[in-house]
Coordinates of N, CA and C in Angstrom, one line a residue:
E276 N 17.1 38.9 64.4 CA 17.8 39.8 63.5 C 17.2 39.7 62.1
L277 N 17.0 40.8 61.5 CA 16.4 40.9 60.1 C 17.3 40.3 59.1
N278 N 16.8 39.4 58.3 CA 17.6 38.8 57.2 C 17.3 39.6 55.9
L279 N 18.2 40.5 55.6 CA 18.0 41.4 54.4 C 17.9 40.6 53.1
K280 N 18.6 39.5 52.9 CA 18.5 38.7 51.7 C 17.1 38.1 51.6
A281 N 16.5 37.6 52.7 CA 15.2 37.1 52.7 C 14.2 38.1 52.4
L282 N 14.3 39.3 53.0 CA 13.4 40.4 52.7 C 13.5 40.8 51.2
A283 N 14.7 40.9 50.7 CA 14.8 41.3 49.3 C 14.1 40.3 48.4
S284 N 14.2 39.0 48.7 CA 13.6 37.9 47.9 C 12.1 38.0 48.0
I285 N 11.5 38.2 49.2 CA 10.1 38.2 49.4 C 9.5 39.5 48.8
S286 N 10.2 40.6 48.8 CA 9.7 41.9 48.3 C 10.0 42.0 46.8
G287 N 10.7 41.1 46.2 CA 10.9 41.1 44.8 C 12.0 42.1 44.3
N288 N 12.9 42.4 45.3 CA 14.0 43.2 45.0 C 15.3 42.4 44.9
K289 N 16.3 43.0 44.2 CA 17.6 42.3 44.1 C 18.3 42.5 45.4
K290 N 18.2 43.7 46.1 CA 18.9 44.0 47.3 C 18.0 45.0 48.1
V291 N 18.0 44.9 49.4 CA 17.4 45.9 50.3 C 18.4 46.2 51.4
E292 N 18.2 47.4 51.9 CA 19.1 47.8 53.0 C 18.3 48.7 54.0
M293 N 18.8 48.8 55.2 CA 18.2 49.7 56.2 C 18.4 51.2 55.8
I294 N 17.5 52.0 56.0 CA 17.7 53.4 55.6 C 18.5 54.1 56.7
H295 N 19.2 55.2 56.4 CA 20.0 55.9 57.3 C 19.0 56.7 58.2
L296 N 19.4 56.9 59.5 CA 18.5 57.7 60.4 C 18.1 59.1 59.8
K297 N 19.0 59.7 59.1 CA 18.8 61.0 58.6 C 17.7 61.0 57.5
E298 N 17.4 59.9 57.0 CA 16.4 59.8 55.9 C 15.0 59.4 56.4
I299 N 14.9 59.0 57.6 CA 13.6 58.5 58.1 C 12.4 59.5 57.9
K300 N 12.6 60.7 58.3 CA 11.5 61.7 58.2 C 11.1 62.0 56.8
S301 N 12.1 62.1 55.9 CA 11.8 62.5 54.5 C 11.1 61.3 53.8
L302 N 11.5 60.1 54.1 CA 11.0 58.9 53.4 C 9.6 58.4 54.0
T303 N 9.5 58.5 55.3 CA 8.3 58.0 56.0 C 7.3 59.0 56.4
G304 N 7.8 60.3 56.7 CA 6.9 61.3 57.2 C 6.9 61.3 58.8
Y305 N 7.6 60.3 59.4 CA 7.6 60.2 60.8 C 9.1 60.5 61.3
I306 N 9.1 60.9 62.6 CA 10.4 61.1 63.2 C 10.9 59.7 63.7
R307 N 12.2 59.7 64.0 CA 12.8 58.4 64.6 C 12.1 58.1 65.9
G308 N 11.7 56.8 66.0 CA 10.9 56.4 67.2 C 9.4 56.5 67.0
G309 N 9.0 57.0 65.8 CA 7.6 57.2 65.6 C 7.1 56.5 64.3
V310 N 7.9 55.7 63.7 CA 7.5 55.0 62.5 C 6.6 53.9 62.8
S311 N 5.4 53.9 62.2 CA 4.3 52.9 62.5 C 3.9 52.2 61.2
P312 N 3.6 50.9 61.3 CA 3.1 50.3 60.1 C 1.6 50.6 59.8
L313 N 0.9 51.2 60.7 CA -0.5 51.5 60.5 C -0.7 52.9 60.1
A314 N -1.6 53.2 59.1 CA -1.9 54.5 58.7 C -0.7 55.3 58.3
M315 N 0.2 54.7 57.5 CA 1.4 55.4 57.1 C 1.0 56.6 56.2
K316 N 1.8 57.6 56.3 CA 1.6 58.8 55.4 C 1.9 58.5 54.0
K317 N 2.8 57.5 53.7 CA 3.1 57.1 52.4 C 2.7 55.6 52.2
N318 N 2.4 55.2 51.0 CA 1.8 53.9 50.8 C 2.9 52.8 50.6
Y319 N 3.4 52.4 51.8 CA 4.5 51.3 51.8 C 3.8 50.0 52.2
T320 N 4.3 48.9 51.6 CA 3.9 47.6 52.1 C 4.7 47.3 53.4
T321 N 4.0 46.6 54.3 CA 4.7 46.2 55.6 C 5.0 44.8 55.5
Y322 N 6.2 44.4 55.8 CA 6.7 43.0 55.8 C 6.9 42.6 57.3
I323 N 6.4 41.4 57.6 CA 6.5 41.0 59.0 C 6.9 39.5 59.0
D324 N 7.7 39.1 60.0 CA 8.2 37.8 60.1 C 7.0 36.9 60.5
E325 N 7.0 35.7 59.9 CA 5.9 34.7 60.1 C 5.8 34.3 61.6
S326 N 6.9 34.5 62.3 CA 6.9 34.1 63.7 C 5.9 35.0 64.6
A327 N 5.6 36.1 64.1 CA 4.6 37.0 64.8 C 3.3 36.4 65.0
F328 N 2.9 35.4 64.1 CA 1.6 34.8 64.2 C 1.5 33.7 65.3
Q329 N 2.7 33.4 65.9 CA 2.6 32.4 67.0 C 2.2 33.1 68.3
F330 N 2.1 34.4 68.3 CA 1.8 35.1 69.5 C 0.3 35.6 69.5
S331 N -0.3 35.8 70.6 CA -1.7 36.3 70.7 C -1.7 37.8 70.4
F332 N -0.6 38.4 70.6 CA -0.5 39.9 70.3 C 0.9 40.3 70.1
I333 N 1.1 41.4 69.3 CA 2.4 42.0 69.2 C 2.3 43.5 69.5
I334 N 3.4 44.1 69.8 CA 3.4 45.5 70.2 C 4.3 46.3 69.2
F335 N 3.8 47.4 68.7 CA 4.6 48.2 67.8 C 4.2 49.7 67.9
C336 N 5.0 50.5 67.3 CA 4.8 52.0 67.4 C 3.5 52.4 66.8
A337 N 2.8 53.3 67.5 CA 1.5 53.8 67.1 C 1.6 55.1 66.2
G338 N 2.8 55.5 65.9 CA 2.9 56.7 65.1 C 3.4 57.9 65.8
V339 N 3.6 57.8 67.1 CA 4.1 58.9 67.9 C 5.2 58.3 68.8
R340 N 6.3 58.9 69.0 CA 7.3 58.4 69.8 C 6.8 58.1 71.2
G341 N 7.0 56.9 71.7 CA 6.5 56.6 73.1 C 5.1 56.0 73.2
L342 N 4.4 56.1 72.1 CA 3.0 55.5 72.1 C 3.0 54.2 71.3
Q343 N 2.5 53.1 71.9 CA 2.5 51.8 71.3 C 1.1 51.2 71.2
L344 N 1.0 50.3 70.3 CA -0.3 49.5 70.1 C 0.0 48.1 70.4
K345 N -1.0 47.4 71.0 CA -1.0 46.0 71.3 C -2.1 45.4 70.4
V346 N -1.7 44.5 69.5 CA -2.6 44.1 68.5 C -2.4 42.6 68.2
D347 N -3.6 41.9 68.0 CA -3.5 40.5 67.5 C -3.0 40.5 66.1
P348 N -1.9 39.8 65.8 CA -1.3 39.9 64.4 C -2.3 39.5 63.3
N349 N -3.3 38.6 63.6 CA -4.3 38.3 62.6 C -5.2 39.4 62.3
D350 N -5.4 40.3 63.2 CA -6.2 41.5 62.9 C -5.4 42.5 62.0
L351 N -4.1 42.4 62.1 CA -3.3 43.3 61.1 C -3.5 42.9 59.7
L352 N -3.7 41.6 59.5 CA -4.0 41.1 58.1 C -5.2 41.7 57.5
K353 N -6.2 42.0 58.4 CA -7.5 42.6 57.9 C -7.3 44.1 57.8
A354 N -6.4 44.7 58.5 CA -6.4 46.2 58.6 C -5.4 46.9 57.6
M355 N -4.5 46.1 57.1 CA -3.4 46.7 56.3 C -2.8 45.8 55.3
R356 N -2.1 46.4 54.4 CA -1.4 45.7 53.3 C -0.1 45.0 54.0
L357 N -0.2 43.8 54.2 CA 0.8 43.1 55.0 C 1.3 41.8 54.3
V358 N 2.6 41.7 54.2 CA 3.2 40.5 53.6 C 4.1 39.8 54.7
F359 N 3.9 38.5 54.9 CA 4.7 37.9 55.9 C 5.4 36.7 55.3
G360 N 6.5 36.4 56.0 CA 7.4 35.3 55.5 C 8.5 35.1 56.5
K361 N 9.4 34.2 56.2 CA 10.6 34.0 57.1 C 11.6 35.1 56.8
L362 N 11.6 36.1 57.7 CA 12.5 37.2 57.5 C 13.6 37.4 58.6
T363 N 13.7 36.5 59.5 CA 14.6 36.7 60.6 C 15.6 35.5 60.7
V364 N 16.8 35.8 61.2 CA 17.7 34.7 61.5 C 18.0 34.8 63.0
K365 N 18.3 33.6 63.6 CA 18.5 33.6 65.1 C 19.9 33.7 65.4

């Protein structure tokens, strides 16, 4: 589960919140189910939990609903603006 307080702290904001489903397209340029951290249409920083680096690969949306990418998380560091930290609670 995402820890919004931790994300706010790491991102330098006082508070963060999840966006409403109706706002996804206007804010990201993608439809629900198609939001991808790679090659975003708008210049957003991607935040990822540090636990992702304990895996040899992670899977995430490729920008089209139903299409996914399998990537070594260390390769993401080279390919995009990525900030990682302790962002989840168990």
